[in-house]
Amino acid sequence: MAHINTNFVKLPGSYLFSEIARRVEAYTQENPDKKLIKLGIGDVTRPLAPAVIQAMHKAVEEMGTVQGFHGYGPEQGYEFLREAIARHDYQDRGVDIAAGEIFVSDGAKSDCGNIVDIFSVDNVVAVCDPVYPVYVDTNAMSGRAGEYDVRAGKWTELVYMPCTSENQFTPEIPSKKVDLIYLCFPNNPTGAVATREQLKAWVDYANRVGAVILFDSAYEAFITTPGIPHSIFEIEGARSCAVEFRSFSKTAGFTGARCAYTVIPKELERDGVSLNSLWNRRQCTKFNGVPYVTQRGAEAVYSPEGKRQVEETLAFYRENARVIREGLVAAGLTVSGGVDSPYIWAKTPDQMPSWDFFDRLLRQANVVTTPGAGFGPSGEGYIRLTAFGGAEATREAVARIRTIL
Ligand code: PLP
C-alpha cells in the first residue's frame, strides 16, 4: 500500500485568504448592493509595461518561424536574461554577482518553497513572526517544523522571531542557535525595511555559526530611502552565507506572466558542497525552465523604455501607499510600513483582535483588508492593507475608513 507524506496532514486547515474570501462572500450574499473595495490580497492591478508587451509580441512571432522557434530552454534561464539581471540589478549598483549565480524561475514562491529540497531535515529553521506563510508551510511539508500547536498558533520545532513595534518589526538574533534563517525585506506583511547595520549583524551571525540566510527581496523595487540595502549581497560577507530570492511580479507586474530568480553565490558551501551546484542539480531534475516569451518580456524590463515605464507604475503604487498611510494616521491609527514598501501595517484601535477589526471594516466601510493574525501570533492586533489597488478606489477606501473611525 502506498503511504502519504503525513507532514501534509499536519498543516492547519483554514488558509488565510480562503477565510477572507468566505467572509467577503457571505457579506456580499447578504448585501448585494454594497460596493466593496479590496485592499487585501497582494496582487498587482496595473498592466504590463508597453516595452514588455512589445518584446513578448516579437518573441511570439519568432516562435512561429523555423529559425526563431525555441523549445526547451536552459533550466537556469537564457543567458540574455541572466546577463541582464546580473548587470542591471547587481553590477551597475556595485554588487558583485555574476550571471552564473542567477537561476531564472517561474516565481519567488516556487523558489523559496523549493529551496528546502537542498537542506537536511535536521536544520533548525528561524522565521519572522508575522511571516509570509510559504516559508513555514514548506518546512512543515518536508518534516522540519515538528507538530502544529493550534493554541499557540505555532509549530513546535520552528524558531519564531517576533517582529513587533518594540523592535521596529525587525527581528533580533535568537538565543537558540539556528541553521536556516528566512528574512524578507521590505517585509510582507509589516512593510518594514532593514538597515545595513541590522543585515550586517545577521550576516556576521550566519558566517560565525555556519547558518544560511534565505533572503526574500521580492519588494526591493519599492525602496526609495537612500542607504536602505536592496540586496543582502550589498553586505560584506553575504556571499558565503546567503541566498537571495527576487521576482518580476511586484517590480514589473509579472504576477500573471510568471518570472523570478534566485541568486546563489559560487562560494556558498555547506558540508564542503557548493549550494549553487546543488540547486542547479535540483532545478535541472525538477524544472524545465521559464517560457522564452516570458524571459524576453522580463529582459525588456531592463531596456531604457522598460525601466522608465516600470518606474511610472511603481510611482503609482507608491502614491497609493502614501494615501493609505497618511489617511490612516489622520484617522487616528498607529501605522507602519508603506514608505519603502507596498504594505501598510496598521494597529487595530483599542486593542481589538485583527479579525474583529477586519469584520468592522468589511461591514461598516465595505473595505476588505487582511487580518494580521493570519500571518502569525505576533500579527494579532494588526491589519495589512496593500497599495496595489486603483488610485480612485484607494482614496475612496481611505475616506470610508476615516468616516467610520
Ligand atoms: N515572496 C514574498 C514575500 C511575497 O509576498 C510574494 C508574493 O506575494 C512572493 C514571494 C511570490 O512572488 P512570485 O509571484 O514571484 O511567486
CSV table of C-alpha atoms and ligand atoms in Angstrom, one decimal:
chain,number,residue,atom,x,y,z
A,1,MET,CA,0.0,0.0,0.0
A,2,ALA,CA,1.2,3.5,-0.8
A,3,HIS,CA,1.6,5.9,2.1
A,4,ILE,CA,1.2,9.6,2.0
A,5,ASN,CA,3.6,12.2,3.3
A,6,THR,CA,1.9,12.6,6.7
A,7,ASN,CA,3.5,16.0,7.2
A,8,PHE,CA,0.9,17.4,4.8
A,9,VAL,CA,-1.9,16.2,7.1
A,10,LYS,CA,-0.4,18.2,10.0
A,11,LEU,CA,-0.9,21.5,8.1
A,12,PRO,CA,-3.7,23.6,9.7
A,13,GLY,CA,-6.8,23.7,7.5
A,14,SER,CA,-8.1,27.2,7.1
A,15,TYR,CA,-5.9,29.2,4.9
A,16,LEU,CA,-5.9,32.9,5.5
A,17,PHE,CA,-7.1,34.1,2.1
A,18,SER,CA,-9.8,31.4,1.8
A,19,GLU,CA,-11.3,32.5,5.2
A,20,ILE,CA,-11.2,36.1,3.9
A,21,ALA,CA,-13.0,35.0,0.7
A,22,ARG,CA,-15.6,33.1,2.7
A,23,ARG,CA,-16.4,36.2,4.9
A,24,VAL,CA,-16.5,38.5,1.9
A,25,GLU,CA,-18.7,36.1,0.0
A,26,ALA,CA,-21.1,35.8,3.0
A,27,TYR,CA,-21.3,39.6,3.4
A,28,THR,CA,-21.9,40.1,-0.4
A,29,GLN,CA,-24.7,37.5,-0.4
A,30,GLU,CA,-26.4,39.4,2.5
A,31,ASN,CA,-25.7,42.8,1.0
A,32,PRO,CA,-25.6,42.5,-2.8
A,33,ASP,CA,-26.0,46.3,-3.3
A,34,LYS,CA,-22.8,47.2,-1.4
A,35,LYS,CA,-19.7,48.1,-3.4
A,36,LEU,CA,-16.6,46.5,-1.7
A,37,ILE,CA,-13.1,47.9,-2.2
A,38,LYS,CA,-10.4,45.2,-1.9
A,39,LEU,CA,-7.2,46.3,-0.3
A,40,GLY,CA,-6.4,42.8,1.0
A,41,ILE,CA,-4.7,40.5,-1.4
A,42,GLY,CA,-1.2,41.4,-2.6
A,43,ASP,CA,-1.8,41.1,-6.4
A,44,VAL,CA,-1.0,43.9,-8.7
A,45,THR,CA,-3.6,45.7,-10.9
A,46,ARG,CA,-1.6,47.8,-13.4
A,47,PRO,CA,-1.0,46.3,-16.9
A,48,LEU,CA,2.4,45.1,-18.0
A,49,ALA,CA,4.7,47.9,-19.4
A,50,PRO,CA,4.4,48.5,-23.2
A,51,ALA,CA,8.1,47.7,-23.7
A,52,VAL,CA,7.4,44.3,-22.1
A,53,ILE,CA,4.4,43.6,-24.3
A,54,GLN,CA,6.3,44.7,-27.4
A,55,ALA,CA,9.1,42.3,-26.5
A,56,MET,CA,6.7,39.5,-25.9
A,57,HIS,CA,4.9,40.1,-29.2
A,58,LYS,CA,8.2,39.9,-31.0
A,59,ALA,CA,9.1,36.7,-29.2
A,60,VAL,CA,5.7,35.1,-30.1
A,61,GLU,CA,6.3,36.0,-33.8
A,62,GLU,CA,9.8,34.3,-33.6
A,63,MET,CA,8.2,31.2,-32.1
A,64,GLY,CA,6.1,30.9,-35.3
A,65,THR,CA,9.1,30.6,-37.5
A,66,VAL,CA,11.5,27.7,-38.1
A,67,GLN,CA,14.6,29.9,-37.4
A,68,GLY,CA,13.1,31.7,-34.3
A,69,PHE,CA,11.4,28.7,-32.7
A,70,HIS,CA,12.5,27.9,-29.1
A,71,GLY,CA,11.9,24.6,-27.5
A,72,TYR,CA,13.2,23.6,-24.1
A,73,GLY,CA,15.5,26.4,-22.9
A,74,PRO,CA,18.3,26.2,-20.4
A,75,GLU,CA,16.8,25.2,-16.9
A,76,GLN,CA,18.8,28.1,-15.4
A,77,GLY,CA,17.3,30.7,-17.7
A,78,TYR,CA,18.5,32.1,-21.0
A,79,GLU,CA,21.9,33.8,-20.9
A,80,PHE,CA,20.5,37.1,-22.3
A,81,LEU,CA,18.2,37.4,-19.2
A,82,ARG,CA,20.8,36.1,-16.6
A,83,GLU,CA,23.3,38.6,-18.0
A,84,ALA,CA,20.8,41.5,-17.9
A,85,ILE,CA,19.8,40.7,-14.3
A,86,ALA,CA,23.4,40.4,-13.2
A,87,ARG,CA,24.3,43.7,-14.9
A,88,HIS,CA,21.3,45.9,-14.1
A,89,ASP,CA,20.2,44.6,-10.7
A,90,TYR,CA,23.7,44.0,-9.2
A,91,GLN,CA,26.9,45.0,-11.1
A,92,ASP,CA,25.6,48.5,-12.0
A,93,ARG,CA,24.8,49.0,-8.4
A,94,GLY,CA,28.3,47.9,-7.3
A,95,VAL,CA,27.3,44.5,-6.2
A,96,ASP,CA,29.4,41.5,-7.1
A,97,ILE,CA,27.0,38.9,-8.7
A,98,ALA,CA,27.7,37.1,-12.0
A,99,ALA,CA,25.2,35.6,-14.5
A,100,GLY,CA,26.3,32.1,-13.4
A,101,GLU,CA,25.0,32.7,-10.0
A,102,ILE,CA,21.5,33.5,-11.2
A,103,PHE,CA,18.7,31.0,-11.7
A,104,VAL,CA,15.6,32.2,-13.5
A,105,SER,CA,12.4,30.7,-12.4
A,106,ASP,CA,8.6,30.9,-12.6
A,107,GLY,CA,8.3,32.6,-9.2
A,108,ALA,CA,9.8,33.5,-5.9
A,109,LYS,CA,7.1,31.5,-4.3
A,110,SER,CA,8.3,28.3,-6.0
A,111,ASP,CA,11.9,29.1,-5.3
A,112,CYS,CA,11.6,29.9,-1.6
A,113,GLY,CA,9.3,26.9,-1.3
A,114,ASN,CA,11.6,24.5,-3.2
A,115,ILE,CA,14.9,25.6,-1.7
A,116,VAL,CA,14.1,23.3,1.3
A,117,ASP,CA,14.9,20.4,-1.0
A,118,ILE,CA,18.7,21.0,-0.8
A,119,PHE,CA,18.9,21.2,3.0
A,120,SER,CA,18.9,18.5,5.6
A,121,VAL,CA,15.7,17.8,7.5
A,122,ASP,CA,17.7,18.3,10.7
A,123,ASN,CA,18.3,22.0,10.2
A,124,VAL,CA,16.8,24.4,12.8
A,125,VAL,CA,14.7,26.9,10.9
A,126,ALA,CA,14.0,30.5,12.1
A,127,VAL,CA,11.2,32.6,10.7
A,128,CYS,CA,9.9,36.1,11.4
A,129,ASP,CA,6.5,36.4,13.2
A,130,PRO,CA,4.4,37.6,11.5
A,131,VAL,CA,5.6,35.8,8.3
A,132,TYR,CA,4.9,35.1,4.6
A,133,PRO,CA,3.3,31.6,5.2
A,134,VAL,CA,5.2,29.9,2.4
A,135,TYR,CA,8.4,29.6,4.4
A,136,VAL,CA,6.6,27.9,7.3
A,137,ASP,CA,4.3,25.6,5.4
A,138,THR,CA,7.1,24.3,3.0
A,139,ASN,CA,9.3,23.4,6.0
A,140,ALA,CA,6.3,21.7,7.7
A,141,MET,CA,5.7,19.7,4.5
A,142,SER,CA,9.3,18.5,4.5
A,143,GLY,CA,9.2,17.5,8.1
A,144,ARG,CA,11.3,20.3,9.6
A,145,ALA,CA,8.6,22.0,11.7
A,146,GLY,CA,7.5,19.4,14.2
A,147,GLU,CA,3.8,19.5,15.2
A,148,TYR,CA,1.4,22.3,14.9
A,149,ASP,CA,0.2,23.7,18.2
A,150,VAL,CA,-3.2,25.1,17.5
A,151,ARG,CA,-3.5,27.0,20.8
A,152,ALA,CA,-0.2,28.8,20.3
A,153,GLY,CA,-0.6,29.1,16.5
A,154,LYS,CA,3.0,27.8,16.1
A,155,TRP,CA,5.0,24.8,15.0
A,156,THR,CA,6.9,23.1,17.8
A,157,GLU,CA,10.3,22.9,16.1
A,158,LEU,CA,10.4,26.3,14.3
A,159,VAL,CA,12.1,29.2,16.0
A,160,TYR,CA,9.8,32.3,15.8
A,161,MET,CA,11.4,35.7,15.8
A,162,PRO,CA,8.8,38.2,17.0
A,163,CYS,CA,8.7,41.4,14.9
A,164,THR,CA,6.8,43.9,16.9
A,165,SER,CA,6.6,47.7,17.4
A,166,GLU,CA,9.2,47.3,20.2
A,167,ASN,CA,11.9,46.2,17.7
A,168,GLN,CA,10.5,48.3,14.8
A,169,PHE,CA,9.4,45.0,13.2
A,170,THR,CA,12.9,43.7,12.6
A,171,PRO,CA,13.8,40.5,14.3
A,172,GLU,CA,16.5,40.0,16.9
A,173,ILE,CA,19.0,37.2,16.6
A,174,PRO,CA,17.6,34.3,18.5
A,175,SER,CA,19.3,32.9,21.7
A,176,LYS,CA,19.0,29.4,20.3
A,177,LYS,CA,21.4,28.5,17.5
A,178,VAL,CA,19.6,28.3,14.2
A,179,ASP,CA,20.7,27.0,10.8
A,180,LEU,CA,18.3,28.4,8.2
A,181,ILE,CA,17.1,31.9,8.6
A,182,TYR,CA,14.3,33.4,6.5
A,183,LEU,CA,14.5,37.2,6.2
A,184,CYS,CA,12.2,39.2,4.0
A,185,PHE,CA,12.9,43.0,3.5
A,186,PRO,CA,11.0,45.1,2.6
A,187,ASN,CA,8.7,42.8,4.6
A,188,ASN,CA,5.5,41.1,3.8
A,189,PRO,CA,3.3,41.7,5.8
A,190,THR,CA,4.7,44.5,8.0
A,191,GLY,CA,6.2,46.7,5.3
A,192,ALA,CA,9.4,47.1,7.5
A,193,VAL,CA,12.8,47.5,6.0
A,194,ALA,CA,16.2,46.5,7.4
A,195,THR,CA,19.2,48.8,7.7
A,196,ARG,CA,22.7,47.9,6.6
A,197,GLU,CA,23.8,47.5,10.2
A,198,GLN,CA,20.9,45.1,11.0
A,199,LEU,CA,21.6,43.0,8.0
A,200,LYS,CA,25.4,43.0,8.8
A,201,ALA,CA,24.6,41.6,12.2
A,202,TRP,CA,22.7,38.7,10.5
A,203,VAL,CA,25.5,38.1,8.0
A,204,ASP,CA,28.1,38.0,10.8
A,205,TYR,CA,26.0,35.7,12.8
A,206,ALA,CA,25.4,33.3,9.9
A,207,ASN,CA,29.1,33.2,9.0
A,208,ARG,CA,30.0,32.6,12.6
A,209,VAL,CA,27.7,29.7,13.2
A,210,GLY,CA,27.5,28.3,9.6
A,211,ALA,CA,23.9,29.2,9.1
A,212,VAL,CA,22.4,30.1,5.7
A,213,ILE,CA,20.2,33.3,5.3
A,214,LEU,CA,17.3,32.9,2.8
A,215,PHE,CA,16.7,36.5,1.9
A,216,ASP,CA,13.5,37.3,0.1
A,217,SER,CA,13.7,40.7,-1.6
A,218,ALA,CA,10.6,40.4,-3.8
A,219,TYR,CA,9.7,44.0,-2.9
A,220,GLU,CA,13.1,45.7,-3.2
A,221,ALA,CA,11.9,47.9,-6.1
A,222,PHE,CA,9.7,49.8,-3.6
A,223,ILE,CA,12.7,51.1,-1.7
A,224,THR,CA,13.3,54.8,-2.1
A,225,THR,CA,15.0,55.7,1.2
A,226,PRO,CA,18.8,56.2,0.4
A,227,GLY,CA,21.0,53.8,2.3
A,228,ILE,CA,18.5,51.0,2.7
A,229,PRO,CA,20.0,47.9,1.1
A,230,HIS,CA,18.1,46.4,-1.9
A,231,SER,CA,20.1,43.2,-1.7
A,232,ILE,CA,21.7,41.1,1.0
A,233,PHE,CA,24.7,41.0,-1.2
A,234,GLU,CA,25.3,44.6,-0.6
A,235,ILE,CA,26.5,43.4,2.8
A,236,GLU,CA,30.1,42.4,3.2
A,237,GLY,CA,30.4,38.7,3.9
A,238,ALA,CA,27.0,37.7,2.5
A,239,ARG,CA,28.5,35.8,-0.4
A,240,SER,CA,29.5,33.0,1.9
A,241,CYS,CA,26.2,32.7,3.8
A,242,ALA,CA,23.2,33.9,1.8
A,243,VAL,CA,20.7,33.0,-0.9
A,244,GLU,CA,18.5,35.8,-2.4
A,245,PHE,CA,15.0,35.5,-4.0
A,246,ARG,CA,13.8,38.2,-6.3
A,247,SER,CA,10.8,38.5,-8.6
A,248,PHE,CA,9.4,40.4,-11.5
A,249,SER,CA,5.9,40.0,-10.0
A,250,LYS,CA,5.7,43.2,-7.9
A,251,THR,CA,8.6,45.0,-9.6
A,252,ALA,CA,7.1,44.8,-13.1
A,253,GLY,CA,3.6,43.4,-12.8
A,254,PHE,CA,4.5,39.8,-13.7
A,255,THR,CA,2.2,38.1,-11.2
A,256,GLY,CA,0.3,36.5,-14.2
A,257,ALA,CA,3.3,36.3,-16.6
A,258,ARG,CA,5.5,34.5,-14.0
A,259,CYS,CA,9.2,35.2,-13.9
A,260,ALA,CA,11.6,35.5,-10.9
A,261,TYR,CA,15.1,34.5,-10.0
A,262,THR,CA,17.3,33.1,-7.2
A,263,VAL,CA,20.9,34.1,-6.6
A,264,ILE,CA,23.3,31.6,-5.1
A,265,PRO,CA,27.0,32.8,-5.0
A,266,LYS,CA,29.6,30.3,-6.2
A,267,GLU,CA,31.5,30.4,-2.9
A,268,LEU,CA,28.4,29.5,-0.7
A,269,GLU,CA,29.2,26.0,0.6
A,270,ARG,CA,28.0,23.8,3.4
A,271,ASP,CA,29.3,20.3,4.3
A,272,GLY,CA,32.0,21.1,1.6
A,273,VAL,CA,29.4,21.2,-1.1
A,274,SER,CA,28.5,24.2,-3.3
A,275,LEU,CA,24.9,25.2,-2.9
A,276,ASN,CA,24.9,26.7,-6.4
A,277,SER,CA,25.7,23.2,-7.8
A,278,LEU,CA,23.1,21.6,-5.6
A,279,TRP,CA,20.4,24.0,-6.7
A,280,ASN,CA,21.5,23.6,-10.3
A,281,ARG,CA,21.1,19.8,-9.9
A,282,ARG,CA,17.7,20.2,-8.3
A,283,GLN,CA,16.4,22.6,-10.9
A,284,CYS,CA,17.8,20.5,-13.8
A,285,THR,CA,15.9,17.5,-12.4
A,286,LYS,CA,12.6,19.0,-11.4
A,287,PHE,CA,12.2,22.2,-13.6
A,288,ASN,CA,12.2,22.7,-17.3
A,289,GLY,CA,12.7,26.5,-17.5
A,290,VAL,CA,10.6,29.6,-18.0
A,291,PRO,CA,8.9,30.2,-21.4
A,292,TYR,CA,11.1,32.0,-23.9
A,293,VAL,CA,8.4,34.6,-24.5
A,294,THR,CA,8.2,35.4,-20.8
A,295,GLN,CA,12.0,35.7,-20.5
A,296,ARG,CA,12.1,38.1,-23.4
A,297,GLY,CA,9.4,40.2,-21.7
A,298,ALA,CA,11.5,40.2,-18.5
A,299,GLU,CA,14.6,41.3,-20.4
A,300,ALA,CA,12.7,44.3,-21.7
A,301,VAL,CA,12.2,45.5,-18.1
A,302,TYR,CA,15.8,46.5,-18.3
A,303,SER,CA,15.6,48.4,-21.5
A,304,PRO,CA,15.6,52.3,-21.1
A,305,GLU,CA,11.9,52.5,-22.0
A,306,GLY,CA,11.1,49.4,-19.9
A,307,LYS,CA,12.9,51.0,-16.9
A,308,ARG,CA,11.0,54.3,-17.3
A,309,GLN,CA,7.6,52.6,-17.7
A,310,VAL,CA,8.1,50.3,-14.8
A,311,GLU,CA,9.2,53.2,-12.6
A,312,GLU,CA,5.9,55.0,-13.6
A,313,THR,CA,3.9,52.1,-12.3
A,314,LEU,CA,5.9,51.8,-9.1
A,315,ALA,CA,5.3,55.6,-8.6
A,316,PHE,CA,1.6,54.9,-9.0
A,317,TYR,CA,1.6,52.3,-6.2
A,318,ARG,CA,3.9,54.4,-4.0
A,319,GLU,CA,1.3,57.2,-4.2
A,320,ASN,CA,-1.4,54.8,-3.1
A,321,ALA,CA,0.8,53.7,-0.2
A,322,ARG,CA,1.2,57.4,0.8
A,323,VAL,CA,-2.6,57.9,0.6
A,324,ILE,CA,-3.3,54.9,2.8
A,325,ARG,CA,-0.6,55.6,5.2
A,326,GLU,CA,-1.4,59.3,5.7
A,327,GLY,CA,-5.2,58.7,5.7
A,328,LEU,CA,-5.0,56.0,8.4
A,329,VAL,CA,-2.7,58.2,10.5
A,330,ALA,CA,-5.3,61.0,10.1
A,331,ALA,CA,-8.0,58.6,11.2
A,332,GLY,CA,-6.0,58.1,14.5
A,333,LEU,CA,-4.5,54.7,13.8
A,334,THR,CA,-0.9,53.8,14.5
A,335,VAL,CA,0.7,52.8,11.2
A,336,SER,CA,4.0,51.5,9.9
A,337,GLY,CA,5.3,50.4,6.5
A,338,GLY,CA,4.1,52.0,3.3
A,339,VAL,CA,7.2,54.0,2.7
A,340,ASP,CA,9.7,51.6,1.1
A,341,SER,CA,7.0,49.0,0.7
A,342,PRO,CA,3.6,48.5,-0.8
A,343,TYR,CA,2.3,47.1,2.5
A,344,ILE,CA,0.8,49.2,5.3
A,345,TRP,CA,0.6,47.6,8.7
A,346,ALA,CA,-1.9,49.3,11.0
A,347,LYS,CA,-2.6,48.7,14.7
A,348,THR,CA,-6.2,48.0,15.4
A,349,PRO,CA,-7.9,50.6,17.7
A,350,ASP,CA,-8.5,49.8,21.3
A,351,GLN,CA,-6.5,46.5,21.1
A,352,MET,CA,-9.3,45.0,19.0
A,353,PRO,CA,-8.5,41.5,17.7
A,354,SER,CA,-7.4,41.5,14.0
A,355,TRP,CA,-10.4,39.5,12.7
A,356,ASP,CA,-12.9,41.8,14.6
A,357,PHE,CA,-11.4,44.9,13.0
A,358,PHE,CA,-11.4,43.1,9.7
A,359,ASP,CA,-15.1,42.4,10.1
A,360,ARG,CA,-15.8,46.0,11.2
A,361,LEU,CA,-14.0,47.4,8.1
A,362,LEU,CA,-15.8,45.0,5.9
A,363,ARG,CA,-19.3,45.7,7.3
A,364,GLN,CA,-19.1,49.4,8.1
A,365,ALA,CA,-16.7,50.7,5.5
A,366,ASN,CA,-17.1,48.0,2.9
A,367,VAL,CA,-13.3,47.7,2.6
A,368,VAL,CA,-11.5,44.3,2.5
A,369,THR,CA,-8.2,44.1,4.4
A,370,THR,CA,-6.0,41.3,5.7
A,371,PRO,CA,-6.1,40.4,9.4
A,372,GLY,CA,-2.6,40.4,10.8
A,373,ALA,CA,-3.3,37.4,13.0
A,374,GLY,CA,-3.3,35.3,9.8
A,375,PHE,CA,0.4,35.8,9.4
A,376,GLY,CA,1.4,34.5,12.9
A,377,PRO,CA,0.7,35.2,16.6
A,378,SER,CA,2.6,38.5,16.6
A,379,GLY,CA,0.4,39.7,13.8
A,380,GLU,CA,-2.6,39.7,16.2
A,381,GLY,CA,-3.8,43.3,16.8
A,382,TYR,CA,-2.9,44.4,13.3
A,383,ILE,CA,-4.3,44.6,9.8
A,384,ARG,CA,-2.5,44.7,6.5
A,385,LEU,CA,-3.5,47.0,3.6
A,386,THR,CA,-1.9,46.9,0.2
A,387,ALA,CA,-1.1,49.8,-2.3
A,388,PHE,CA,-1.8,47.6,-5.3
A,389,GLY,CA,-5.4,48.9,-5.9
A,390,GLY,CA,-6.6,51.6,-8.3
A,391,ALA,CA,-5.9,55.2,-7.3
A,392,GLU,CA,-9.6,56.2,-7.1
A,393,ALA,CA,-10.6,53.1,-5.2
A,394,THR,CA,-7.8,53.5,-2.7
A,395,ARG,CA,-8.7,57.1,-2.0
A,396,GLU,CA,-12.4,56.1,-1.6
A,397,ALA,CA,-11.4,53.2,0.8
A,398,VAL,CA,-9.4,55.5,3.0
A,399,ALA,CA,-12.1,58.1,3.1
A,400,ARG,CA,-14.6,55.5,4.1
A,401,ILE,CA,-12.3,54.2,6.9
A,402,ARG,CA,-11.8,57.7,8.1
A,403,THR,CA,-15.6,58.2,8.3
A,404,ILE,CA,-16.3,55.2,10.4
A,405,LEU,CA,-13.4,55.7,12.8
B,1,PLP,N1,7.8,36.5,-1.5
B,1,PLP,C1,7.0,37.3,-0.9
B,1,PLP,C2,7.4,37.9,0.4
B,1,PLP,C3,5.7,37.6,-1.4
B,1,PLP,O1,4.9,38.4,-0.7
B,1,PLP,C4,5.3,37.0,-2.6
B,1,PLP,C5,4.0,37.3,-3.2
B,1,PLP,O2,3.1,37.8,-2.7
B,1,PLP,C6,6.2,36.2,-3.3
B,1,PLP,C7,7.5,35.9,-2.7
B,1,PLP,C8,5.8,35.5,-4.5
B,1,PLP,O3,6.3,36.0,-5.6
B,1,PLP,P1,6.1,35.3,-7.1
B,1,PLP,O4,4.9,36.0,-7.7
B,1,PLP,O5,7.4,35.6,-7.8
B,1,PLP,O6,5.9,33.9,-6.9
